[in-house]
Amino acid sequence: MALLLLVISFALFYFYMVRAKKGAEISARTFPAVAAIPEAVGRAAEMGKPVYYTTGLGMGTLNNPLNGPQTLAGISILGHVTRLCSRNGVRIDYFTPIVDSLPLVEETMRTAYLMEGNPEGFDTNHIHFQQDQSPYLTASLGYMQRERPASNIMLGGFYYESVVLGEAGNTIGAMQIGGSANTHQLPFLVATCDYTLIMEELYAASAEIAGDPDVLGSLKGEDILKFVVLALLGVGFLLGLANNATLINILRM
Amino acid sequence: MSEVYKRELVFLVAGLVAAVMIVTYFLDIPVLNGLAQQLQVWALIIQLMAIGLGAINLVRVNYRHMQQKTEGLWIFSAWFMVLFAIMLLLGLVGLSTGSENAIYSWVFANVYTSLSSTLYAITGFYIFSAAYRAFRARNIDAAILLIGGVFVILANAPVGAVIWKGFPIIGGWFNISGQVPAMRTFTITGALGLLAYGFRTLLGKESGFYGEAGQ
Amino acid sequence: MSSGNIWDKLQAIDRRVFYWILFIALMIPYLRPIGFPIEINAPAKGIYDELSTVQPGEVCVLSINSGVSAWGDCLPAMVACIRMLAQQDARILVWGMGHTDIDITWQEIMDRSPELKDKVYGEDYAFFGYLPTQETTIALLAEDIRAVFSLDRYSTPIDDLPIMEDVNGADDVRLLLSSDTGDVQGYYIRQWHTKHGTPIGSIGIAMNASGDLPFFLSGDLFGLSGGSRGGAELEQLAGVPGEAITTMDAISVSHLLVVFAIILANVGYFATRGKR
Amino acid sequence: MFFSDIAVGYPTDMGGILGLWAALILMLMIYSYPLYKENFAYRFAEYTYVAVSMAIGIIVTLDSLIRTQLTPLVTKGQLILVIPVILGFMMYFLLVPDYRWVSRYPIAILVGSSMGVGLSSQIIPSILNQIISTIQNPGVGATAIDWFSFVFIAVGTICATMYFLLTYEHKGPIKYTTQAGRYFIMLGLGAYFGNTVLFRLSMLATRAQLFLQVLKIIPM
């Protein structure tokens, strides 16, 4: 049974990845958190304040199997936010303790300003790197007290810094958008942020923004598998009410 | 074509190793089982040998701070280099003589143990101040989250039962049933996400962990 | 003084005031223990029930995948389980993944387990030390322990240990306890339980009581001890009162403070929301 | 090895008492940050931790490598294990920018093996068993609460899984079930939040306990 499900899922992923590559219209659904980004940048423009953006501790490296993908998703959304900031003349400050992500961050922000026809807008001083979690937190809290950013965007692999940054953003009244696939930090992001991307939504949002056909194709494949799971759950629940265990025995084969 | 050994061959190696593991999980082929176990021993050796990477990176960053005399940091970096060298030497002496060096084990048992628990527990402070200043029922989501959270807090703390019989009952129900739909959905959708991520890795579509970072 | 600025003043209280209140509040129960009764929940009962069916001579494994920093959550439960297994003359193998301070954790467990004092190392229990965290290594251990450990922690060849006589892999192990801050217990479920049927018990930090719950309910875990609360329940069940039960009073006081803070914050929020 | 952080009973030997006081002073240096403000003592203690833990990490890992793999390589003469040792050294090319590709081969083995092992084995426990235990009714003799929980969990899991449909807009008929799904998820995150509070405060509690123990206010 497990082998069957593995083969079916690989076939579905491959089928939709090929279709997405051939230009079939596959897109992620609209996420309130992503739809709120223009509002966050607009708010910064009105108040003449900067935007604070961070992708969290992510265990300090891109090469971490659990946090690497989350940090990369946060950086690809950073490109989208930087373009909006350049268009509205708003300054964006990026904070990170991940040393091996710096080349990618610089490249992402530089291309974003270039694509907005504003290459001189890019300034490496807007990228703030600190060696470890505590210096990164202290620098971020100091920045928030001094600059009082209008919006605080936290998307990536977070650890307990989500509590500290979320609270600091709250006390200066910033509009906050959060997102992570680390379950242990989601409660704090939901409690302190106005909008939150939960678990896989972070990857779907970044794939949509980056227009990555492979990821979008496999997301469609995942959704089809979710329909299979939903059908099994629905039918199984009704059979359960009727005290009939045939489906359970089939699944146990 | 010259780039093949830098990318495509690497993905082929990763894909073949993964394929061996998948096949041996489902089918019992002695020859393949032997190969799978050999590869698993190799993976263990490689991972054990990679510990130096983190250390070299740390030494490099701190050395740069010392060189540039970065204001407010270089003294600590110097202290890091000195202490790191001493502890490493004491440890190596212990390894070579077969019996742990007395100072090394004293520092390990007292300095390391206290700092490790203390630094990790600092989050207890933050959660308390955040509870007061940030955890507000600003929308329905946050309201449900906080109500569920308070019931579980008062079910976990023995005093909850003393205040009102209902807390351990309702909180206990949250702990054993109320949170199950969410946790089960995270488990299922997380597993499907891993299947997709694994499949993209097999096809060489995922390259973040090769240090190519998103190219 | 209109009600508006009472809440603003309360809002403006310096964060450090809270930290001092919390730190002192945590000490009071240690000075004057209160001893609220502790109710037993199903997940911790699951561990106690399975462990009490272990027969003398059966091989049990403790995999210590939590560090010194998580002693508050994991150490009491590990001590309670080891003391139970020692009382039942089980053979105990110990190793650990991911935390390089495992030697200290195992030494602390031995210090707190009087039952181990009259046990013979190499016959009743054996310690193999640190391994890096990786699912492939756990899969290898399930097939052939000797492919990973050819020597024990003290460099004694594995075949010179009488305890290891008929023990080769997961099929010879009665049950495995995994103490975790991360998700190594998931690796054991997949590589030991699903493939070899070895019962797995999880002794985790408190958050694992949520994350691992689906696997307890689906039968992939025979039991689940979450945090110091799980440790206190196991200490009570096994009749070996220890640090977790004394910590429970401090938990009660501090948890009341957190609930009070949340209520105050939300009352303040709704009182001033009309004004903003 | 002698140590005394939370050893059973107050230490009598000099090394033990010194160790206990070192533990207390270091703790106060760290907590000077939240209880006062970020200062020299906190930074000093933090860098001490980074240096000591990295050195210990290397020693313990080296010991594990020599003990578990290299000694058998020499004694049993499994020369084939020379290959992974070479692959292990190839990892360090990650630090040499223009030869970084060399490190991709050992990483490929690490990633390929853990991906292969994890992928195939998670389908039964994380997908099939979760479906089975959701649709298994509480059986004979179950109380009303058991049946309520059975319906609650089944309906909740269906709605929450619908919420995670990522390439279909939440409009039309599934608008309400996905909204309900998000509320079920919030309930789960609330319980997770409650357990996180227990986790963080338990650790701080044992630190407060140590503070009293070192000052001999309460027994060890």
PDB file of C-alpha atoms in Angstrom, chain A residues 35-206:
ATOM      1  CA  ALA A  35      -2.175  40.521  -0.543  1.00  0.00           C
ATOM      2  CA  ALA A  36      -1.398  42.711   2.497  1.00  0.00           C
ATOM      3  CA  ILE A  37       2.208  43.420   1.428  1.00  0.00           C
ATOM      4  CA  PRO A  38       1.305  46.374  -0.863  1.00  0.00           C
ATOM      5  CA  GLU A  39      -0.741  47.828   2.033  1.00  0.00           C
ATOM      6  CA  ALA A  40       2.275  47.428   4.371  1.00  0.00           C
ATOM      7  CA  VAL A  41       4.584  49.226   1.913  1.00  0.00           C
ATOM      8  CA  GLY A  42       1.927  51.917   1.261  1.00  0.00           C
ATOM      9  CA  ARG A  43       1.662  52.513   5.025  1.00  0.00           C
ATOM     10  CA  ALA A  44       5.440  53.007   5.185  1.00  0.00           C
ATOM     11  CA  ALA A  45       5.282  55.495   2.311  1.00  0.00           C
ATOM     12  CA  GLU A  46       2.490  57.509   4.034  1.00  0.00           C
ATOM     13  CA  MET A  47       4.289  57.623   7.385  1.00  0.00           C
ATOM     14  CA  GLY A  48       7.692  58.249   5.808  1.00  0.00           C
ATOM     15  CA  LYS A  49       9.085  55.282   7.779  1.00  0.00           C
ATOM     16  CA  PRO A  50      11.138  52.249   6.591  1.00  0.00           C
ATOM     17  CA  VAL A  51      10.089  48.593   6.303  1.00  0.00           C
ATOM     18  CA  TYR A  52      11.833  46.017   8.563  1.00  0.00           C
ATOM     19  CA  TYR A  53      12.283  42.607   6.889  1.00  0.00           C
ATOM     20  CA  THR A  54      13.876  39.442   8.319  1.00  0.00           C
ATOM     21  CA  THR A  55      13.963  35.681   7.571  1.00  0.00           C
ATOM     22  CA  GLY A  56      14.815  34.590  11.134  1.00  0.00           C
ATOM     23  CA  LEU A  57      17.634  32.517  12.648  1.00  0.00           C
ATOM     24  CA  GLY A  58      17.155  29.482  10.336  1.00  0.00           C
ATOM     25  CA  MET A  59      19.825  27.689  12.447  1.00  0.00           C
ATOM     26  CA  GLY A  60      22.419  30.049  10.989  1.00  0.00           C
ATOM     27  CA  THR A  61      22.856  28.350   7.599  1.00  0.00           C
ATOM     28  CA  LEU A  62      21.097  27.706   4.289  1.00  0.00           C
ATOM     29  CA  ASN A  63      22.379  24.139   4.454  1.00  0.00           C
ATOM     30  CA  ASN A  64      19.903  23.147   7.216  1.00  0.00           C
ATOM     31  CA  PRO A  65      17.368  20.619   5.794  1.00  0.00           C
ATOM     32  CA  LEU A  66      14.490  21.989   7.904  1.00  0.00           C
ATOM     33  CA  ASN A  67      15.178  25.771   7.774  1.00  0.00           C
ATOM     34  CA  GLY A  68      17.104  26.173   4.478  1.00  0.00           C
ATOM     35  CA  PRO A  69      13.968  25.970   2.312  1.00  0.00           C
ATOM     36  CA  GLN A  70      12.141  28.415   4.630  1.00  0.00           C
ATOM     37  CA  THR A  71      14.967  30.981   4.462  1.00  0.00           C
ATOM     38  CA  LEU A  72      15.089  30.676   0.658  1.00  0.00           C
ATOM     39  CA  ALA A  73      11.298  31.201   0.495  1.00  0.00           C
ATOM     40  CA  GLY A  74      11.657  34.314   2.697  1.00  0.00           C
ATOM     41  CA  ILE A  75      14.414  35.696   0.432  1.00  0.00           C
ATOM     42  CA  SER A  76      12.377  35.188  -2.764  1.00  0.00           C
ATOM     43  CA  ILE A  77       9.450  37.143  -1.199  1.00  0.00           C
ATOM     44  CA  LEU A  78      12.030  39.775  -0.141  1.00  0.00           C
ATOM     45  CA  GLY A  79      12.639  40.432  -3.868  1.00  0.00           C
ATOM     46  CA  HIS A  80       8.942  41.142  -4.386  1.00  0.00           C
ATOM     47  CA  VAL A  81       8.761  43.461  -1.338  1.00  0.00           C
ATOM     48  CA  THR A  82      11.938  45.312  -2.400  1.00  0.00           C
ATOM     49  CA  ARG A  83      10.435  46.036  -5.822  1.00  0.00           C
ATOM     50  CA  LEU A  84       7.307  47.535  -4.191  1.00  0.00           C
ATOM     51  CA  CYS A  85       9.502  49.596  -1.846  1.00  0.00           C
ATOM     52  CA  SER A  86      11.572  50.940  -4.734  1.00  0.00           C
ATOM     53  CA  ARG A  87       8.396  51.836  -6.641  1.00  0.00           C
ATOM     54  CA  ASN A  88       6.983  53.756  -3.612  1.00  0.00           C
ATOM     55  CA  GLY A  89      10.289  55.373  -2.598  1.00  0.00           C
ATOM     56  CA  VAL A  90      10.330  53.477   0.707  1.00  0.00           C
ATOM     57  CA  ARG A  91      13.522  52.299   2.454  1.00  0.00           C
ATOM     58  CA  ILE A  92      13.717  48.578   3.337  1.00  0.00           C
ATOM     59  CA  ASP A  93      16.150  47.195   6.002  1.00  0.00           C
ATOM     60  CA  TYR A  94      16.968  43.453   5.989  1.00  0.00           C
ATOM     61  CA  PHE A  95      18.350  41.792   9.141  1.00  0.00           C
ATOM     62  CA  THR A  96      19.894  38.266   9.242  1.00  0.00           C
ATOM     63  CA  PRO A  97      22.334  36.090  11.225  1.00  0.00           C
ATOM     64  CA  ILE A  98      22.807  33.710   8.223  1.00  0.00           C
ATOM     65  CA  VAL A  99      26.247  34.376   6.749  1.00  0.00           C
ATOM     66  CA  ASP A 100      25.942  32.065   3.715  1.00  0.00           C
ATOM     67  CA  SER A 101      22.716  33.749   2.583  1.00  0.00           C
ATOM     68  CA  LEU A 102      24.285  37.188   2.130  1.00  0.00           C
ATOM     69  CA  PRO A 103      25.383  36.750  -1.523  1.00  0.00           C
ATOM     70  CA  LEU A 104      21.865  35.618  -2.495  1.00  0.00           C
ATOM     71  CA  VAL A 105      20.209  38.450  -0.517  1.00  0.00           C
ATOM     72  CA  GLU A 106      22.413  41.070  -2.153  1.00  0.00           C
ATOM     73  CA  GLU A 107      21.736  39.628  -5.612  1.00  0.00           C
ATOM     74  CA  THR A 108      17.954  39.461  -4.963  1.00  0.00           C
ATOM     75  CA  MET A 109      17.722  43.088  -3.780  1.00  0.00           C
ATOM     76  CA  ARG A 110      20.035  44.430  -6.475  1.00  0.00           C
ATOM     77  CA  THR A 111      17.966  42.773  -9.276  1.00  0.00           C
ATOM     78  CA  ALA A 112      14.746  44.020  -7.668  1.00  0.00           C
ATOM     79  CA  TYR A 113      15.925  47.654  -7.816  1.00  0.00           C
ATOM     80  CA  LEU A 114      17.255  47.068 -11.372  1.00  0.00           C
ATOM     81  CA  MET A 115      13.913  45.713 -12.579  1.00  0.00           C
ATOM     82  CA  GLU A 116      12.248  48.890 -11.201  1.00  0.00           C
ATOM     83  CA  GLY A 117      14.676  50.977 -13.239  1.00  0.00           C
ATOM     84  CA  ASN A 118      16.197  52.342 -10.042  1.00  0.00           C
ATOM     85  CA  PRO A 119      19.641  50.674  -9.793  1.00  0.00           C
ATOM     86  CA  GLU A 120      21.070  53.457  -7.591  1.00  0.00           C
ATOM     87  CA  GLY A 121      18.294  52.756  -5.035  1.00  0.00           C
ATOM     88  CA  PHE A 122      20.172  49.610  -3.861  1.00  0.00           C
ATOM     89  CA  ASP A 123      22.480  50.235  -0.859  1.00  0.00           C
ATOM     90  CA  THR A 124      24.430  47.449   0.893  1.00  0.00           C
ATOM     91  CA  ASN A 125      24.022  49.324   4.208  1.00  0.00           C
ATOM     92  CA  HIS A 126      20.380  48.240   4.149  1.00  0.00           C
ATOM     93  CA  ILE A 127      21.533  44.626   4.658  1.00  0.00           C
ATOM     94  CA  HIS A 128      22.402  44.134   8.350  1.00  0.00           C
ATOM     95  CA  PHE A 129      24.299  40.912   9.310  1.00  0.00           C
ATOM     96  CA  GLN A 130      25.090  39.871  12.915  1.00  0.00           C
ATOM     97  CA  GLN A 131      27.050  36.778  13.879  1.00  0.00           C
ATOM     98  CA  ASP A 132      24.607  35.055  16.254  1.00  0.00           C
ATOM     99  CA  GLN A 133      21.032  35.010  17.540  1.00  0.00           C
ATOM    100  CA  SER A 134      21.559  37.425  20.480  1.00  0.00           C
ATOM    101  CA  PRO A 135      23.513  40.133  18.578  1.00  0.00           C
ATOM    102  CA  TYR A 136      20.953  39.797  15.720  1.00  0.00           C
ATOM    103  CA  LEU A 137      18.125  40.328  18.240  1.00  0.00           C
ATOM    104  CA  THR A 138      19.814  43.226  20.010  1.00  0.00           C
ATOM    105  CA  ALA A 139      20.538  44.989  16.695  1.00  0.00           C
ATOM    106  CA  SER A 140      16.946  44.459  15.496  1.00  0.00           C
ATOM    107  CA  LEU A 141      15.437  45.771  18.756  1.00  0.00           C
ATOM    108  CA  GLY A 142      17.745  48.810  18.646  1.00  0.00           C
ATOM    109  CA  TYR A 143      16.716  49.485  15.022  1.00  0.00           C
ATOM    110  CA  MET A 144      13.017  49.245  15.934  1.00  0.00           C
ATOM    111  CA  GLN A 145      13.382  51.714  18.814  1.00  0.00           C
ATOM    112  CA  ARG A 146      15.331  54.219  16.670  1.00  0.00           C
ATOM    113  CA  GLU A 147      13.693  53.948  13.257  1.00  0.00           C
ATOM    114  CA  ARG A 148      10.185  52.867  14.392  1.00  0.00           C
ATOM    115  CA  PRO A 149       9.456  51.039  11.065  1.00  0.00           C
ATOM    116  CA  ALA A 150       5.849  51.288   9.791  1.00  0.00           C
ATOM    117  CA  SER A 151       5.773  47.595   8.777  1.00  0.00           C
ATOM    118  CA  ASN A 152       7.532  44.504  10.119  1.00  0.00           C
ATOM    119  CA  ILE A 153       7.707  41.456   7.797  1.00  0.00           C
ATOM    120  CA  MET A 154       8.992  38.171   9.289  1.00  0.00           C
ATOM    121  CA  LEU A 155       8.995  35.259   6.801  1.00  0.00           C
ATOM    122  CA  GLY A 156      11.334  32.243   7.196  1.00  0.00           C
ATOM    123  CA  GLY A 157      12.724  29.639   9.641  1.00  0.00           C
ATOM    124  CA  PHE A 158      12.137  31.210  13.063  1.00  0.00           C
ATOM    125  CA  TYR A 159      13.092  30.238  16.584  1.00  0.00           C
ATOM    126  CA  TYR A 160      12.364  32.176  19.777  1.00  0.00           C
ATOM    127  CA  GLU A 161      13.250  35.474  18.085  1.00  0.00           C
ATOM    128  CA  SER A 162       9.658  35.498  16.709  1.00  0.00           C
ATOM    129  CA  VAL A 163       8.370  36.225  20.256  1.00  0.00           C
ATOM    130  CA  VAL A 164      10.857  39.053  20.860  1.00  0.00           C
ATOM    131  CA  LEU A 165      10.517  40.702  17.418  1.00  0.00           C
ATOM    132  CA  GLY A 166       6.725  40.231  17.361  1.00  0.00           C
ATOM    133  CA  GLU A 167       6.403  41.895  20.750  1.00  0.00           C
ATOM    134  CA  ALA A 168       8.759  44.762  19.824  1.00  0.00           C
ATOM    135  CA  GLY A 169       6.842  45.378  16.568  1.00  0.00           C
ATOM    136  CA  ASN A 170       3.586  45.392  18.518  1.00  0.00           C
ATOM    137  CA  THR A 171       4.734  47.976  21.023  1.00  0.00           C
ATOM    138  CA  ILE A 172       5.775  50.446  18.261  1.00  0.00           C
ATOM    139  CA  GLY A 173       2.450  49.846  16.490  1.00  0.00           C
ATOM    140  CA  ALA A 174       3.978  48.409  13.278  1.00  0.00           C
ATOM    141  CA  MET A 175       1.795  46.447  10.840  1.00  0.00           C
ATOM    142  CA  GLN A 176       3.134  42.904  11.036  1.00  0.00           C
ATOM    143  CA  ILE A 177       3.138  40.066   8.483  1.00  0.00           C
ATOM    144  CA  GLY A 178       4.606  36.760   9.665  1.00  0.00           C
ATOM    145  CA  GLY A 179       5.123  33.288   8.231  1.00  0.00           C
ATOM    146  CA  SER A 180       7.019  30.086   9.010  1.00  0.00           C
ATOM    147  CA  ALA A 181       6.870  26.306   8.637  1.00  0.00           C
ATOM    148  CA  ASN A 182       8.275  25.814  12.178  1.00  0.00           C
ATOM    149  CA  THR A 183       5.158  24.726  14.113  1.00  0.00           C
ATOM    150  CA  HIS A 184       6.724  25.745  17.420  1.00  0.00           C
ATOM    151  CA  GLN A 185       6.813  29.429  16.400  1.00  0.00           C
ATOM    152  CA  LEU A 186       3.448  29.670  14.625  1.00  0.00           C
ATOM    153  CA  PRO A 187       1.457  30.421  17.803  1.00  0.00           C
ATOM    154  CA  PHE A 188       3.643  33.486  18.492  1.00  0.00           C
ATOM    155  CA  LEU A 189       3.514  34.721  14.896  1.00  0.00           C
ATOM    156  CA  VAL A 190      -0.287  34.366  14.818  1.00  0.00           C
ATOM    157  CA  ALA A 191      -0.651  36.059  18.235  1.00  0.00           C
ATOM    158  CA  THR A 192       1.563  39.045  17.336  1.00  0.00           C
ATOM    159  CA  CYS A 193       1.031  39.502  13.570  1.00  0.00           C
ATOM    160  CA  ASP A 194      -1.892  40.948  11.613  1.00  0.00           C
ATOM    161  CA  TYR A 195      -1.433  38.381   8.817  1.00  0.00           C
ATOM    162  CA  THR A 196       0.304  34.979   8.949  1.00  0.00           C
ATOM    163  CA  LEU A 197       1.428  32.353   6.396  1.00  0.00           C
ATOM    164  CA  ILE A 198       1.101  28.904   8.015  1.00  0.00           C
ATOM    165  CA  MET A 199       3.319  25.885   7.185  1.00  0.00           C
ATOM    166  CA  GLU A 200       3.204  25.031   3.424  1.00  0.00           C
ATOM    167  CA  GLU A 201       1.591  28.429   2.620  1.00  0.00           C
ATOM    168  CA  LEU A 202       5.042  30.018   2.944  1.00  0.00           C
ATOM    169  CA  TYR A 203       6.451  27.786   0.184  1.00  0.00           C
ATOM    170  CA  ALA A 204       3.367  28.221  -2.034  1.00  0.00           C
ATOM    171  CA  ALA A 205       3.509  32.019  -1.688  1.00  0.00           C
ATOM    172  CA  SER A 206       7.216  32.182  -2.572  1.00  0.00           C
TER     173      SER A 206
END
